[in-house]
Coordinates of C-alpha atoms and ligand atoms in Angstrom, one line a residue:
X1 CA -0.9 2.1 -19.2
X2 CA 3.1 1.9 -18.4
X3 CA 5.7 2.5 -15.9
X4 CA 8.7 2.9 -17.6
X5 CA 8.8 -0.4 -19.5
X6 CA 6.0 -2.3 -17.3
X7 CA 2.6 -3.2 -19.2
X8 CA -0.2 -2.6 -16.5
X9 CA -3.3 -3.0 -18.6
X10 CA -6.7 -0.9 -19.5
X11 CA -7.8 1.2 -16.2
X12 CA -5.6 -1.0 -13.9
X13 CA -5.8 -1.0 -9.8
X14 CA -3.1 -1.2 -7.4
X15 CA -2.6 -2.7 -3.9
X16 CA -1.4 0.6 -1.8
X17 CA 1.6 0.6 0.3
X18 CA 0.4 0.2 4.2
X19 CA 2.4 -0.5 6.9
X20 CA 2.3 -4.0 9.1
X21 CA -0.5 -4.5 6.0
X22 CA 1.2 -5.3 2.6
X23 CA 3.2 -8.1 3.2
X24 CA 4.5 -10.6 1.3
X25 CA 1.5 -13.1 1.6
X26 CA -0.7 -10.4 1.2
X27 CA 0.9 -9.2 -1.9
X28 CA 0.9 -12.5 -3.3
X29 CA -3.1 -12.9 -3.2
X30 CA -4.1 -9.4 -4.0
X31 CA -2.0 -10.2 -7.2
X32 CA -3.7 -13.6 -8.0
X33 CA -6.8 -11.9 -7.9
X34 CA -6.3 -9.2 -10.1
X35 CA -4.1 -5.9 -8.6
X36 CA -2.0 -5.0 -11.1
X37 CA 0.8 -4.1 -9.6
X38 CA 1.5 -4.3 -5.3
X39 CA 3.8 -2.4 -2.9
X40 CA 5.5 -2.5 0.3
X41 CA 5.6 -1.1 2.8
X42 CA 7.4 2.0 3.6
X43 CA 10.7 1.0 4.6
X44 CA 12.8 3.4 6.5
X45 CA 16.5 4.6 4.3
X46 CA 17.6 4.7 6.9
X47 CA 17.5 1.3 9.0
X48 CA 18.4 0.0 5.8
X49 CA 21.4 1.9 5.6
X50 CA 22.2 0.6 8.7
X51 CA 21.3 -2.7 7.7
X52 CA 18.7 -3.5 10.1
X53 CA 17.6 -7.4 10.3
X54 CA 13.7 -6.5 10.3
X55 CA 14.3 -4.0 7.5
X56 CA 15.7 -5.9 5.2
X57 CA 13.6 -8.4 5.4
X58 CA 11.1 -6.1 4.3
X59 CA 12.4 -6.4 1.3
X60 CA 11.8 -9.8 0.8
X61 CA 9.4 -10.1 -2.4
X62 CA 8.4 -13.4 -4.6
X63 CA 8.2 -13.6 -8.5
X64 CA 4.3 -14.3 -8.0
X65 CA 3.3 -10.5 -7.0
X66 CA 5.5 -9.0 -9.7
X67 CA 5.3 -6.4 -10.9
X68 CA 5.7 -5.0 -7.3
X69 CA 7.3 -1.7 -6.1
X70 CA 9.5 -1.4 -3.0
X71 CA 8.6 1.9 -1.0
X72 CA 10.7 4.0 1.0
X73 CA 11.0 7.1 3.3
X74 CA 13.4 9.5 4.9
X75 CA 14.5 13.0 5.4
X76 CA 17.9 12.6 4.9
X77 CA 19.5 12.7 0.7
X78 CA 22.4 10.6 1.1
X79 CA 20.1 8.0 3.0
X80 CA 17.4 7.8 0.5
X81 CA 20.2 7.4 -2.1
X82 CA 22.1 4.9 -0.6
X83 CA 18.7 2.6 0.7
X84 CA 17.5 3.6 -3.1
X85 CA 20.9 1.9 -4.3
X86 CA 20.3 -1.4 -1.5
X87 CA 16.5 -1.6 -2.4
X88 CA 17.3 -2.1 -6.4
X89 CA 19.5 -5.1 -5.1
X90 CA 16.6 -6.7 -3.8
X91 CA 15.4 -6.6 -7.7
X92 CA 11.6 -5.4 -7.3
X93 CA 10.3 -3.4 -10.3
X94 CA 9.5 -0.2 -9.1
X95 CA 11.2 2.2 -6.0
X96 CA 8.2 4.2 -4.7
X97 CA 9.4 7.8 -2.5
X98 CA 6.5 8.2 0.3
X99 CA 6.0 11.6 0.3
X100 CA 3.1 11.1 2.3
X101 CA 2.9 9.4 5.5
X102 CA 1.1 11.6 7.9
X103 CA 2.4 9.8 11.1
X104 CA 4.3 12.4 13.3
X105 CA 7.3 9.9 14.3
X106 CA 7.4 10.2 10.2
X107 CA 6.2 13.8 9.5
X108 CA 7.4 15.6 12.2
X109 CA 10.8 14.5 11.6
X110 CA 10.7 15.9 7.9
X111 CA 10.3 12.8 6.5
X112 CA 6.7 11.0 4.3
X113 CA 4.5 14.1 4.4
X114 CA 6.8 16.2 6.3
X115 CA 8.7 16.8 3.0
X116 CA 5.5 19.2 1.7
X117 CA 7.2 21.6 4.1
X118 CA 10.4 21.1 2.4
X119 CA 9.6 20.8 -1.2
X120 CA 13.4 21.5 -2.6
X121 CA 14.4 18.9 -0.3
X122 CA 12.2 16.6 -1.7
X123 CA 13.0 17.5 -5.1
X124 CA 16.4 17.0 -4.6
X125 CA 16.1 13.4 -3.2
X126 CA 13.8 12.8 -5.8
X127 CA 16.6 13.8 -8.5
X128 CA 19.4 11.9 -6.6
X129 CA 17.3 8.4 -6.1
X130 CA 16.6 8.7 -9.9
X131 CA 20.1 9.4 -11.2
X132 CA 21.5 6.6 -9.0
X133 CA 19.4 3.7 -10.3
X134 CA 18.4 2.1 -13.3
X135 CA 15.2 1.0 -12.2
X136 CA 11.9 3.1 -12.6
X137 CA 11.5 5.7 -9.8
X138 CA 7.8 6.7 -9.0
X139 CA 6.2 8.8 -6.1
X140 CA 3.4 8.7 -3.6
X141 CA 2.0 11.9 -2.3
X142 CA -0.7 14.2 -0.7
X143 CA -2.5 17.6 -2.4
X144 CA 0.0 19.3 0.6
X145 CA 0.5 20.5 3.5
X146 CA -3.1 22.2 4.8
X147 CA -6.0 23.3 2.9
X148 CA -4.2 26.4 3.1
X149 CA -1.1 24.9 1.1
X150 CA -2.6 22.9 -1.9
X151 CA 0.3 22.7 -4.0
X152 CA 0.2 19.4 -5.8
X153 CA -0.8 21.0 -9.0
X154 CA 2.6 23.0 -9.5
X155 CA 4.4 19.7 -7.5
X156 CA 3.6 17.1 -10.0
X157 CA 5.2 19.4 -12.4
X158 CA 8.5 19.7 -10.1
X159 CA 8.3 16.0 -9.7
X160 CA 8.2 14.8 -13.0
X161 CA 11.2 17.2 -13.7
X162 CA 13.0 15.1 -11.0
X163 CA 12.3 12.1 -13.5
X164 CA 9.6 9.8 -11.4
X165 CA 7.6 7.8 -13.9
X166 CA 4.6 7.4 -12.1
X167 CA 2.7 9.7 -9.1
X168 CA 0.4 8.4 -6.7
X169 CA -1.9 11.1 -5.3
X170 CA -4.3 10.5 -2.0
X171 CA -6.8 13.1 -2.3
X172 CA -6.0 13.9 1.3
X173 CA -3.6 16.7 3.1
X174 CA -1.4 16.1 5.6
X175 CA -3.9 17.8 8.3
X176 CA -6.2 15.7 7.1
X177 CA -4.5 12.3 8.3
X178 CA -7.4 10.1 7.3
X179 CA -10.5 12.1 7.8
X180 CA -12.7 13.4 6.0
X181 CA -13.5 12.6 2.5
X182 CA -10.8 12.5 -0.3
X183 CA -10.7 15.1 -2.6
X184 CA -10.4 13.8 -6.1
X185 CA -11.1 17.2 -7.6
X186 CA -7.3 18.1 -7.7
X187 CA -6.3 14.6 -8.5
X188 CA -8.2 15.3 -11.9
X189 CA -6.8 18.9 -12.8
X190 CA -3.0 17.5 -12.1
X191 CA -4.0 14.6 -14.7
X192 CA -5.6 16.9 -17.0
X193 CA -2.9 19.2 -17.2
X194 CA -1.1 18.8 -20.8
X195 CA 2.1 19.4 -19.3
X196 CA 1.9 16.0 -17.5
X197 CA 2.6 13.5 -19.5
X198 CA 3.8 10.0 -17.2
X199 CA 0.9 8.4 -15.2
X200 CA -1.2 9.7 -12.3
X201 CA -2.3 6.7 -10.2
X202 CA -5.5 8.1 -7.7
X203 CA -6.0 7.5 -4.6
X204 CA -8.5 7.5 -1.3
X205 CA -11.8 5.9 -0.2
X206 CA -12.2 3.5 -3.3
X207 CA -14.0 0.5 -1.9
X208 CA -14.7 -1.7 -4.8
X209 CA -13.9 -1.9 -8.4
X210 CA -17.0 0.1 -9.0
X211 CA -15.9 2.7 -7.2
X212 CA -12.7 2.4 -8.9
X213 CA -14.4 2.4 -12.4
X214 CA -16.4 5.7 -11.3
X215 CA -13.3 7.2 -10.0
X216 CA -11.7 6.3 -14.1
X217 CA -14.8 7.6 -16.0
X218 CA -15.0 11.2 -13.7
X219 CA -11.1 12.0 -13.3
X220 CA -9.4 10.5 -16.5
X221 CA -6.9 8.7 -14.0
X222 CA -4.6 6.2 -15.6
X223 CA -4.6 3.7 -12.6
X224 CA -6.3 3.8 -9.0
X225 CA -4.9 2.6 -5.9
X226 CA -6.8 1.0 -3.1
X227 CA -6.0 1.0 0.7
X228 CA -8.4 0.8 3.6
X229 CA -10.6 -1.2 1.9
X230 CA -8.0 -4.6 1.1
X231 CA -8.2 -5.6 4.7
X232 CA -9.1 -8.9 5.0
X233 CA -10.4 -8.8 1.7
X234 CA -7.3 -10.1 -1.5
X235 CA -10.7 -10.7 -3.4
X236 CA -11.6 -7.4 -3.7
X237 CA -9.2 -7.1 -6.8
X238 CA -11.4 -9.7 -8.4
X239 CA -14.4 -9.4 -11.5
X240 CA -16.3 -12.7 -9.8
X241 CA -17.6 -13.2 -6.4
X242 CA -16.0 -15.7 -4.5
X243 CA -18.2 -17.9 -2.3
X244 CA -18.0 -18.1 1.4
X245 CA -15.7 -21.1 1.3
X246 CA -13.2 -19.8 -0.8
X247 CA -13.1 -16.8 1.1
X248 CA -12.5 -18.6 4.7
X249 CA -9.9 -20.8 2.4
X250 CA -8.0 -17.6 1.0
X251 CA -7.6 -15.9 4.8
X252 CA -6.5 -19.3 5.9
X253 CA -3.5 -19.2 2.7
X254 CA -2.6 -15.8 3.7
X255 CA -1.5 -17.3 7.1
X256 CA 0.2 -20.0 5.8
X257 CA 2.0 -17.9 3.0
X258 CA 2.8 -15.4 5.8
X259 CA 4.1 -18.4 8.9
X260 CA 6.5 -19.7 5.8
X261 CA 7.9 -16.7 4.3
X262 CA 8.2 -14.2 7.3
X263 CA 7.9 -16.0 10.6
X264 CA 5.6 -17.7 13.0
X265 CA 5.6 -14.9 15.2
X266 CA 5.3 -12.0 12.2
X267 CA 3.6 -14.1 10.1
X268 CA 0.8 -14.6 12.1
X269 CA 1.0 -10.5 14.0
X270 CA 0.6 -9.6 10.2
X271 CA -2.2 -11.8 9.1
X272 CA -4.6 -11.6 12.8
X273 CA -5.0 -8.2 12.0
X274 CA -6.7 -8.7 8.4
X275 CA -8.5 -11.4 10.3
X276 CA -9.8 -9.1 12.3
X277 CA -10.9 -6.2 10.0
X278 CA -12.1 -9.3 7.5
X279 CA -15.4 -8.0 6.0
X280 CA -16.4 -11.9 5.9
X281 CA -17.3 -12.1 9.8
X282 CA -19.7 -9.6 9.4
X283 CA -22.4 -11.1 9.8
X284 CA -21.4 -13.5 12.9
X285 CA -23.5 -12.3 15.7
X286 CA -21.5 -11.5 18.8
X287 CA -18.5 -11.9 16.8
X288 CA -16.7 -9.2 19.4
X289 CA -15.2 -12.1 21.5
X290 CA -14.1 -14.2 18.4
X291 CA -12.3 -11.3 17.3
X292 CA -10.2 -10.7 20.7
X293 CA -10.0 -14.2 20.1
X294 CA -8.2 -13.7 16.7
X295 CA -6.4 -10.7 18.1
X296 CA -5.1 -12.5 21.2
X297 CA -3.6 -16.1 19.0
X298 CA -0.2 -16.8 19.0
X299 CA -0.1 -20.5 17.0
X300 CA -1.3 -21.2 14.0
X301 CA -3.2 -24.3 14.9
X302 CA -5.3 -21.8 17.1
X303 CA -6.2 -19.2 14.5
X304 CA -6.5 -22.1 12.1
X305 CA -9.7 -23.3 14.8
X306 CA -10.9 -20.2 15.6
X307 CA -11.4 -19.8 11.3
X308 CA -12.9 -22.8 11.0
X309 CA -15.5 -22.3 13.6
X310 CA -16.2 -18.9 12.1
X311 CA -16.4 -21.3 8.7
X312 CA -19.6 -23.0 11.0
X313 CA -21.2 -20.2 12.5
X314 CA -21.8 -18.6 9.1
X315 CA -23.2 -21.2 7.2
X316 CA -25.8 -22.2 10.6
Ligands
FMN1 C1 -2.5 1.1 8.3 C2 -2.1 2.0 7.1 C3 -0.7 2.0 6.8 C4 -0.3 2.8 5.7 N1 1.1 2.7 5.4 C5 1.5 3.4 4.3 C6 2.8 3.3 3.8 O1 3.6 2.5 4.4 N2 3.1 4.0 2.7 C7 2.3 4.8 2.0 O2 2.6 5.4 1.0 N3 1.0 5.0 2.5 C8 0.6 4.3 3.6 N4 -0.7 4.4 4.0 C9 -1.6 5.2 3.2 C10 -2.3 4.3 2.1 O3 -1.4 3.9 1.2 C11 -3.4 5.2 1.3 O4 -2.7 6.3 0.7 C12 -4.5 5.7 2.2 O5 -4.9 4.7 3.1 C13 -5.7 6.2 1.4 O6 -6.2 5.2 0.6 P1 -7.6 4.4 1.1 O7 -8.6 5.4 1.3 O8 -7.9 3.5 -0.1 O9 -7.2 3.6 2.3 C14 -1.2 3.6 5.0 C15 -2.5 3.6 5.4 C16 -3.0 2.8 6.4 C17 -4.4 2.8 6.8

């Protein structure tokens, strides 16, 4: 499949935007083992308007993770247009519009999901971003509002009007935030509808490739897009099983990757929380203190000890 001009590949799956989660490092190994294409974070138009140090340096990306999208959210047109404008700068492949972060400092403001409540407004920042750069535009969304507001079948319509080249879709509503079970069902009617024709990318509770292939066989999707279940876990992008080892030796990479090109500080904030959710320490018994442990480092050298003892508990 393609967006705009970018080869993805047969049935291809994407690293999902998440925030304080899809950094640079992070990126970069999701990508080496097998995610097709990677995003940002959500980065706010509007601190990037005002030219916020921390922002921008979200937009930091390397030539390893390409193709990679830059994501960003606001409520405001002229914002999103100008940040859209500052974001193709930065030279990523793709600009992704959250239109679904379900946050209230986010949504309650109008912005991410808050724009389901607003759906000209979103339209029209949708039409804005794409006329004001040359770069593909695509969008990330929810199937609305409530249950009582499903209106993603008529909105991926509206959207690809506007000119996006891709849409994301978490099977989710905004009441929903993250529980329950995603709803796929309306993923698959939005991609079988022949009026659509540019790519529908699923998303929502896909936590392995098989899951991913299912999720290709039953709703005809043309790419699916996997959150939750990266944490801790680049590999899970890959066909082969990696051994123990090379697992403890990738989560140790990610910190380095991240100390380097972010900061010791950020770098290590960012990567002490995949650490944490790693699926790898599973089966350490008691492993609750060595996880406040991870949680609670502030130098590399520590975090560095505290893997490699992890590396010795699990093969006694
Ligand atoms: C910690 C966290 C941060 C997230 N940040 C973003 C974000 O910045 N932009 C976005 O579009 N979605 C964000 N999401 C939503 C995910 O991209 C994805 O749509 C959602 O988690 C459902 O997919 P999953 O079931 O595979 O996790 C975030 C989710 C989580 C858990």
């Amino acid at each position: 499949m393609k967006i705009g001009n970018i080869e993805l590949g047969e049935r291809p799956v994407f690293l999902a935007p998440m925030e304080d989660v899809t950094d640079i490092g992070f990126r970069m190994l999701c990508k080496r083992f097998g995610a097709a294409m990677v995003y940002t974070e959500f980065v706010s138009a509007e601190a990037l308007v005002r030219d916020v140090k921390s922002t921008i340096q979200k937009l930091t990306i390397a030539d390893e993770e390409r193709p990679v999208g830059i994501q960003i959210y606001g409520r405001d047109v002229e914002a999103m247009v100008e940040a859209a404008k500052i974001v193709e700068q930065a030279g990523p492949d793709v600009i992704d519009l959250n239109f679904g972060c379900p946050v209230k400092k986010v949504a309650g403001k109008g912005a991410g999901a808050g724009m389901l409540q607003n759906i000209p407004k979103m339209l029209e920042i949708t039409r804005k971003v794409v006329d004001a750069v040359k770069l593909p535009v695509t969008a990330k969304t929810r199937l609305g509002w409530n249950a009582e507001q499903l209106v993603i079948t008529d909105l991926a319509e509206q959207l690809q009007d506007c000119g996006i080249q891709a849409l994301t879709i978490h099977g989710r509503t905004r009441a929903q935030m993250y529980t329950g079970n995603a709803d796929w069902t309306l993923i698959g009617e939005v991609k079988r509808n022949p009026r659509i024709h540019i790519p529908i990318i699923g998303n929502g509770d896909i936590k392995s490739l098989e899951d991913a292939d299912r999720a290709f066989d039953t709703y005809g999707v043309d790419a699916v897009m996997i959150g939750r279940a990266t944490f801790g876990c680049p590999w899970i992008f890959s066909r082969k099983e990696l051994t123990l080892d090379e697992k403890i030796d990738v989560l140790e990479e990610q910190l380095r990757i991240n100390v380097e090109r972010i900061d010791e500080y950020r770098g290590i904030l960012h990567t002490r929380r995949h650490l944490a959710a790693s699926p790898v320490f599973k089966g350490i018994p008691d492993f609750r203190q060595t996880r406040i442990a991870m949680l609670r480092a502030e130098k590399v050298e520590e975090l560095l000890r505290i893997l490699e003892e992890c590396r010795e508990r699990l093969k006694n």
